[in-house]
Coordinates of C-alpha atoms in Angstrom, one line a residue:
X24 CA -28.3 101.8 145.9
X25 CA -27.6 101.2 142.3
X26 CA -30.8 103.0 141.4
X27 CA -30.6 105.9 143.6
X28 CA -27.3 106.5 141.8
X29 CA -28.8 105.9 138.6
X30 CA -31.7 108.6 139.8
X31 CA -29.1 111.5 140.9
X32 CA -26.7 110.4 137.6
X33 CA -30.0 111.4 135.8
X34 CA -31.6 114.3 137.5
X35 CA -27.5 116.0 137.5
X36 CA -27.4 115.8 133.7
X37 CA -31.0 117.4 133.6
X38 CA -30.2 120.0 135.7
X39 CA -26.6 120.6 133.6
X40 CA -28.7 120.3 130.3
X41 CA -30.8 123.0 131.7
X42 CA -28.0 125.5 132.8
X43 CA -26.1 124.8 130.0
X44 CA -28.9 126.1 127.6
X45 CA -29.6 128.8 129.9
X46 CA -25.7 129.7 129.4
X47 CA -25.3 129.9 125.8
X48 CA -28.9 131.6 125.1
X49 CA -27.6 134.4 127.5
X50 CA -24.0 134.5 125.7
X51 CA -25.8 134.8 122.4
X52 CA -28.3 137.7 123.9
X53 CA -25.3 139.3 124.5
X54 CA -23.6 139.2 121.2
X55 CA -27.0 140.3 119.7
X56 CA -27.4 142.9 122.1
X57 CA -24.1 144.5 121.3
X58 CA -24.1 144.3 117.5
X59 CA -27.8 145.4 116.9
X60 CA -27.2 149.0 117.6
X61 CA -23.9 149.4 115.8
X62 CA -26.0 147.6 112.6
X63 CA -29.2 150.2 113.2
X64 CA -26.4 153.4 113.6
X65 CA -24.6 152.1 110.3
X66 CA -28.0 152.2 108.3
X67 CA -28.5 155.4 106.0
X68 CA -31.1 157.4 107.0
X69 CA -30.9 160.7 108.3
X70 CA -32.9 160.3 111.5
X71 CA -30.3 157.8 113.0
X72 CA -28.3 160.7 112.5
X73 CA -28.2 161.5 116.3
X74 CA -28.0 157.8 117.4
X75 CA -24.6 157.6 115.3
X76 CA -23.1 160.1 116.3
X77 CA -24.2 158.6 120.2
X78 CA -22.3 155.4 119.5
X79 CA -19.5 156.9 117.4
X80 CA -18.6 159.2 120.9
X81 CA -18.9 155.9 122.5
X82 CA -16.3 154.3 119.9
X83 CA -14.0 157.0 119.4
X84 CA -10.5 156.9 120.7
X85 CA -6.8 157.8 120.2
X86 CA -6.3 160.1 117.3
X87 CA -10.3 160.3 115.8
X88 CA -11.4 161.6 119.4
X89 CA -11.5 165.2 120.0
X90 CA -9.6 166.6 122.7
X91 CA -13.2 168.7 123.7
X92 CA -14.6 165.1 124.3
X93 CA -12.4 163.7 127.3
X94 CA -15.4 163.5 129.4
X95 CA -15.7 160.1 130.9
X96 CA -12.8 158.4 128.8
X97 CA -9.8 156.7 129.9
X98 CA -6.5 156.7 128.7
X99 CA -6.0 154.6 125.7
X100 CA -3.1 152.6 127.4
X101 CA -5.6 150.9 129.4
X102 CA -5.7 149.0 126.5
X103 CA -3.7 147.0 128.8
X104 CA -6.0 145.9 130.9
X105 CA -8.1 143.9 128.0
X106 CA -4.7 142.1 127.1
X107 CA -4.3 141.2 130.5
X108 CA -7.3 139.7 131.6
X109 CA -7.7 137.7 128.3
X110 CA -4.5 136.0 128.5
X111 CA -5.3 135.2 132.7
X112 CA -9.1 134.2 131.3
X113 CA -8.1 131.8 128.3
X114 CA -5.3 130.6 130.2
X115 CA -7.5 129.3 132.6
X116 CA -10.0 128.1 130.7
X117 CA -7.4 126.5 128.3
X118 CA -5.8 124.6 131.1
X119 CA -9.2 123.4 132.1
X120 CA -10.4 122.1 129.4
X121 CA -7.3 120.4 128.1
X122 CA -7.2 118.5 131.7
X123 CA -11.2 117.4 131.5
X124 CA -10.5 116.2 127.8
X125 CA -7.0 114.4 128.5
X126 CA -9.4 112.4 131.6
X127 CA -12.8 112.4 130.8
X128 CA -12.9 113.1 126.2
X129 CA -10.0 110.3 124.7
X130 CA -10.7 110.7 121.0
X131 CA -10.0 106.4 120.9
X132 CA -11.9 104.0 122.5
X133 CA -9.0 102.3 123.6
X134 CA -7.8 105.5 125.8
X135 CA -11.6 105.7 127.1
X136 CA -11.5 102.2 128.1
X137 CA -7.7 102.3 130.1
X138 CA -9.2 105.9 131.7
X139 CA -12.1 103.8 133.0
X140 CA -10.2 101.1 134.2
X141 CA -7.4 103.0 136.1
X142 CA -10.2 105.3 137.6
X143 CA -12.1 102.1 139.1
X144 CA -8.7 101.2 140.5
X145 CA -7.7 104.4 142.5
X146 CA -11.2 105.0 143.6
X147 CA -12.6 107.5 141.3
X148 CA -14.9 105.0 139.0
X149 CA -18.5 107.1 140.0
X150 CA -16.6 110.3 139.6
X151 CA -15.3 109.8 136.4
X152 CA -18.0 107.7 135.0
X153 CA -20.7 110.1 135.8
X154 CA -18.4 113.1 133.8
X155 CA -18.3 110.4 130.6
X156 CA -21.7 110.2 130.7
X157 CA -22.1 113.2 129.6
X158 CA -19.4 112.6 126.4
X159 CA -19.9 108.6 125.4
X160 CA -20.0 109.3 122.0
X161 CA -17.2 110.0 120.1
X162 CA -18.6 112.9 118.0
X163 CA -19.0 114.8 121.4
X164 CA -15.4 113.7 122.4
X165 CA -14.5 115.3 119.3
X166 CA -16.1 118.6 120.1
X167 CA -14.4 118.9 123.3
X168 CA -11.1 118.3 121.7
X169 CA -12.0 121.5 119.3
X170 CA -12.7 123.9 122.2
X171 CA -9.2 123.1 123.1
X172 CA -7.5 123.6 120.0
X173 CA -10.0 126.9 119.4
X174 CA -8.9 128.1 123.2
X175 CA -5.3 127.5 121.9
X176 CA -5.7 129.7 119.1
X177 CA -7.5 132.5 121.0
X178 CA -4.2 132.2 123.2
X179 CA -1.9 132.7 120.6
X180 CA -4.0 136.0 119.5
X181 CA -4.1 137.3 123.5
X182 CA -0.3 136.6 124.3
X183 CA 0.6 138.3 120.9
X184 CA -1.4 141.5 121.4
X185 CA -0.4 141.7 125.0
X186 CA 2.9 141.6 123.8
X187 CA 2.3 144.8 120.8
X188 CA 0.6 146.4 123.8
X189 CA 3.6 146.1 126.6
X190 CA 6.6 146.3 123.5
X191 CA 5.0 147.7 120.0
X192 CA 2.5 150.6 120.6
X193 CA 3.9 153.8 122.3
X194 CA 0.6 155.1 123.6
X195 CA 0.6 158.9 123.7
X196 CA -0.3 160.5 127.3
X197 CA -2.9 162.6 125.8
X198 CA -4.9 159.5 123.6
X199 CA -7.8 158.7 125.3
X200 CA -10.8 156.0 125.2
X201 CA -14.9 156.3 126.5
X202 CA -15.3 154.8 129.4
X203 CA -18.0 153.1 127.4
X204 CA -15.6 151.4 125.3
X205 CA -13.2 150.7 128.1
X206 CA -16.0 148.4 129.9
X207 CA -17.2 147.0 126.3
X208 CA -13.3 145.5 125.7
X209 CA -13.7 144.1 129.5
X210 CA -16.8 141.8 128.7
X211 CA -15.7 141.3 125.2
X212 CA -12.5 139.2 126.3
X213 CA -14.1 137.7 128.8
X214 CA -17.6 136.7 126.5
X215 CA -15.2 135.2 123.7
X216 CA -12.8 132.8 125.0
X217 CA -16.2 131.3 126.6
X218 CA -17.8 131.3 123.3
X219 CA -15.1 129.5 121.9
X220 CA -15.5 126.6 124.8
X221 CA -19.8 126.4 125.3
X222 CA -19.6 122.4 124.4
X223 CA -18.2 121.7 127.7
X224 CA -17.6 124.9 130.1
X225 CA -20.5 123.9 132.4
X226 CA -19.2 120.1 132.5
X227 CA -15.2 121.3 133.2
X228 CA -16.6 123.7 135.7
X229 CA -18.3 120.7 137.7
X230 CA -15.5 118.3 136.7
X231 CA -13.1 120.5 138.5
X232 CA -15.4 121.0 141.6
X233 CA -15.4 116.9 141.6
X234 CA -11.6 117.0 141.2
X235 CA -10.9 119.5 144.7
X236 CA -13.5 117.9 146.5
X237 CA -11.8 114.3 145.7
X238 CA -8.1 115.7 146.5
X239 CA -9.3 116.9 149.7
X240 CA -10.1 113.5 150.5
X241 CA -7.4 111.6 149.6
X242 CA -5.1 114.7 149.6
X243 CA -1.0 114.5 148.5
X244 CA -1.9 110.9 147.0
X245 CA -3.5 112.2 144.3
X246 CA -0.5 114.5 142.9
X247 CA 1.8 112.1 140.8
X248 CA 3.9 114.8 138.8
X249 CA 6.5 111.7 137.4
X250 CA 2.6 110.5 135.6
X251 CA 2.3 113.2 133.9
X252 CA 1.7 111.9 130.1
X253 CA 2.8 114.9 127.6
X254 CA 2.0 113.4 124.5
X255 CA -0.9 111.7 125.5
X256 CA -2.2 115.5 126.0
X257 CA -0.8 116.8 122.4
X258 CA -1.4 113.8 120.0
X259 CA -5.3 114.5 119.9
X260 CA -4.8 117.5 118.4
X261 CA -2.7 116.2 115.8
X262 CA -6.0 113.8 114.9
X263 CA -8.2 116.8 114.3
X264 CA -9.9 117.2 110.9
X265 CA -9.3 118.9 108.0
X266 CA -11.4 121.7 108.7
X267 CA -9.6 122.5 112.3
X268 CA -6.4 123.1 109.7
X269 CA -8.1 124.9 107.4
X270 CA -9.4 127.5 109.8
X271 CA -6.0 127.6 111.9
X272 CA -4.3 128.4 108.7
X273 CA -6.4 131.4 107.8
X274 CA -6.3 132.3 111.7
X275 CA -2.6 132.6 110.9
X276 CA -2.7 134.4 107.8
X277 CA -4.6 137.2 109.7
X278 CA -2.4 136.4 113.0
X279 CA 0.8 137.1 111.1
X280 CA -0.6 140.7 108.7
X281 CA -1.9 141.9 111.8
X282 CA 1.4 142.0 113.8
X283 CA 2.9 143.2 110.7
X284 CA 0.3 146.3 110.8
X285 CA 0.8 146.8 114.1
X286 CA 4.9 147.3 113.5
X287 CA 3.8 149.8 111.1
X288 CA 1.6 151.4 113.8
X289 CA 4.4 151.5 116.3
X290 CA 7.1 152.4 114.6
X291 CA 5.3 155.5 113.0
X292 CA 4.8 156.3 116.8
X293 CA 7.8 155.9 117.9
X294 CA 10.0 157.8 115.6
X295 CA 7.3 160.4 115.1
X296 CA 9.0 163.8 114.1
X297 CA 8.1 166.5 117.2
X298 CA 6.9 169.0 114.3
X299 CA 4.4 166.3 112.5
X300 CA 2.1 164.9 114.8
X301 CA 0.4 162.4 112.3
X302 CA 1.9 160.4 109.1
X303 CA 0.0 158.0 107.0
X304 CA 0.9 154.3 107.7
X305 CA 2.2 152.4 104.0
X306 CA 3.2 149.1 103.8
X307 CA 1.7 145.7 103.7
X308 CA -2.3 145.6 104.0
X309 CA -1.8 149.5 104.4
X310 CA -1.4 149.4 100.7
X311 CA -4.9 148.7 100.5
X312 CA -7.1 149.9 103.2
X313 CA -7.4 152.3 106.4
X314 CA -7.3 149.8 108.8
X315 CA -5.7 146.5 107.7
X316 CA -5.2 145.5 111.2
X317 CA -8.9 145.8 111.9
X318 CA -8.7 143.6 109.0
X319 CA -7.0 141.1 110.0
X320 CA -9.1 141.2 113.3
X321 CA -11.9 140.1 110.9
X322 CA -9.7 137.2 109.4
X323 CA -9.1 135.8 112.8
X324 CA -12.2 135.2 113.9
X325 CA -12.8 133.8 110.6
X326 CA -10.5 131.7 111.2
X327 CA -11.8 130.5 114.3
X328 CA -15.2 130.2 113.0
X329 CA -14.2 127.5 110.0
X330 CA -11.8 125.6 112.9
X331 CA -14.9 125.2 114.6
X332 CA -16.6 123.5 112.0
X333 CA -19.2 126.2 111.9
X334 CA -21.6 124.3 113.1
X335 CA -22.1 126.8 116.4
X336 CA -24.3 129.7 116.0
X337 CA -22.7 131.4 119.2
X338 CA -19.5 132.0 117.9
X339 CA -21.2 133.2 114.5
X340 CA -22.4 136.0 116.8
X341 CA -19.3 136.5 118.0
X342 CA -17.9 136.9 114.5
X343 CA -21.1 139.3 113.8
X344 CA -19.7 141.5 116.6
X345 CA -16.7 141.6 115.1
X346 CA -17.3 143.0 112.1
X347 CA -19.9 145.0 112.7
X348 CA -18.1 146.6 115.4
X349 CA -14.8 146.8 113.7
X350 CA -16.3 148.1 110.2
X351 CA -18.2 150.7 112.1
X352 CA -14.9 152.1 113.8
X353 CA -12.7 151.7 110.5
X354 CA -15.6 153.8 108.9
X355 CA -14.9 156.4 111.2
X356 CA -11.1 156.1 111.2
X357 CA -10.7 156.2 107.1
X358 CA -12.9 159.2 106.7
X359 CA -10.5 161.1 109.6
X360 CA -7.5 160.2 107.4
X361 CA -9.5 161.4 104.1
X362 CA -9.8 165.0 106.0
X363 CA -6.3 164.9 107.8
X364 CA -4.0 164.5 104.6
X365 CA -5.1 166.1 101.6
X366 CA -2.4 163.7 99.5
X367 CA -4.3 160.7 101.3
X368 CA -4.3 157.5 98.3
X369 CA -7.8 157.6 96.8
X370 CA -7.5 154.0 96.2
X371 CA -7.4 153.1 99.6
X372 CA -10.5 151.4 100.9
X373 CA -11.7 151.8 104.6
X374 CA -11.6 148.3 105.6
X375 CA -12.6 145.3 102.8
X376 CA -11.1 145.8 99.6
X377 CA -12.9 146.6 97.3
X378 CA -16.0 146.2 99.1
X379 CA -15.8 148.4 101.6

């Protein structure tokens, strides 16, 4: 019997390896696929010339589209919806992982080797020994302790923007979105939290399947809410490394301008005088380019990209998307401002100073 389990233990991490690659190659064709086109329409040659203007009617909303092009948009308030499903998504996925690592990833040997012991003792040693397998060293143990500290940051960012979208922006009845863009913002906040998390998704999905089909065994006896172990559940987060720090701190520099932008953006809405229907936004990054929130956008993701060591080329890609996606609206959105106002600053970039 000992070697028919050692047979399914290997043919089940096979068949996860397999999936698993399957995943993140699919993932990663989907980052490409979205950012190569907005990359080709940004080139400078006049026979894309039709091609940009395809993607920039997919791209345009609020105050840069046209009333004449309301066919097959949405309003922009639906912005809602994106805000919404990425707070349910990471939430869940948060919670998810943070309960696999707690049980099956303890940074110290010591915690893997009581987690063994007290899972031999209540019955769940194959269970729980299997799901180690797949994390025995402590580099990997490591890297699952990351997704959750990247899945907390991506939380923070949701639950603030679902909060400017509820509270901060007073979206106008008549601003609208392409229907194009609408579905884009669907799969992009569901395709990043999981980019954040590829290490272990597959594994916490499984683990979790384990984890019902155990409770409906043993049932009520397996819910202990008095156990529950708070700090054992925060303290490997406090042993993270340097460069987790680094990048939550620039992931808060951004964090921080960008709510700060987005004040300016509302309160320019809100108190907007009946007989001006536009003003332009000054004030913190405003000082400096079109679209400082965009901006900061950018510096978040930075700032998940260095907390994740940078050693995953996935969420590279989803960086990529990010700035090629929002350079190629800012584009669009400081050259509307440059023919709205004819006292517009000159010395305002679009979107990176000084670069761009």
């Amino acid at each position: 019997m000992e070697v028919v389990g050692v047979l399914v233990e290997a043919f089940s991490l096979r068949s996860m390896d397999t999936i698993k690659t399957c995943f993140i190659w699919l993932l990663r064709a989907g980052w490409v696929a979205g950012t190569l086109p907005i990359l080709i329409a940004s080139l400078p040659s006049s026979r894309l010339g039709s091609f940009h203007t395809l993607l920039l009617g997919f791209a345009k909303r609020g105050k840069i589209m046209p009333s004449s092009s309301h066919k097959y948009t949405v309003p922009q308030s639906f912005f809602l919806h994106f805000y919404l499903l990425a707070v349910v998504w990471t939430t869940v996925l948060l919670m998810g992982i943070w309960w696999f690592a707690y049980e099956v990833a303890p940074l110290s040997v010591e915690s893997l080797s009581y987690s063994a012991a007290a899972s031999h003792l209540t019955g769940g040693f194959h269970v729980f020994s299997l799901h180690k397998s797949w994390f025995a060293s402590a580099e990997d143990r490591f890297n699952v302790w990351k997704s959750v500290f990247l899945l907390l940051l991506m939380e923070i960012h949701v639950l603030r923007r679902l909060y400017e979208t509820l509270f901060v922006f007073n979206y106008s009845s008549s601003a609208r979105m392409h229907i194009f863009g609408y579905f884009t913002g669907i799969c992009f906040y569901i395709a990043a939290p999981l980019s954040l998390c590829t290490f272990c998704a597959l594994e916490v999905v499984n683990f979790a399947a384990d984890q019902v089909a155990e409770f409906k065994v043993e049932g009520q006896e397996m819910l202990s809410f008095t156990d529950f172990d708070l700090w054992g559940y925060v303290k490997p987060i406090t042993r993270l490394g340097w460069c987790q720090w680094a990048g939550a701190a620039i992931f808060a520099w951004g964090w921080f301008h960008q709510y700060c932008c987005h004040a300016i953006l509302g309160s320019l809405r809100g108190h907007r005088d009946q007989t001006v229907e536009y003003e332009i936004p000054r004030g913190d990054w405003f000082n400096i380019v079109s679209s400082p929130h965009y901006l900061a956008e950018m510096i978040i993701y930075v700032g998940l990209l260095v907390a994740s060591g940078g050693t995953d080329f996935t969420i590279w890609l989803l960086l990529g998307f990010v700035v090629a996606n929002l350079a190629f609206a800012a584009a669009e959105t400081h050259r509307w401002y440059l023919q709205k106002f004819e006292d517009y600053p000159p010395d305002r970039w679009a979107v990176l100073p000084f670069v761009y």
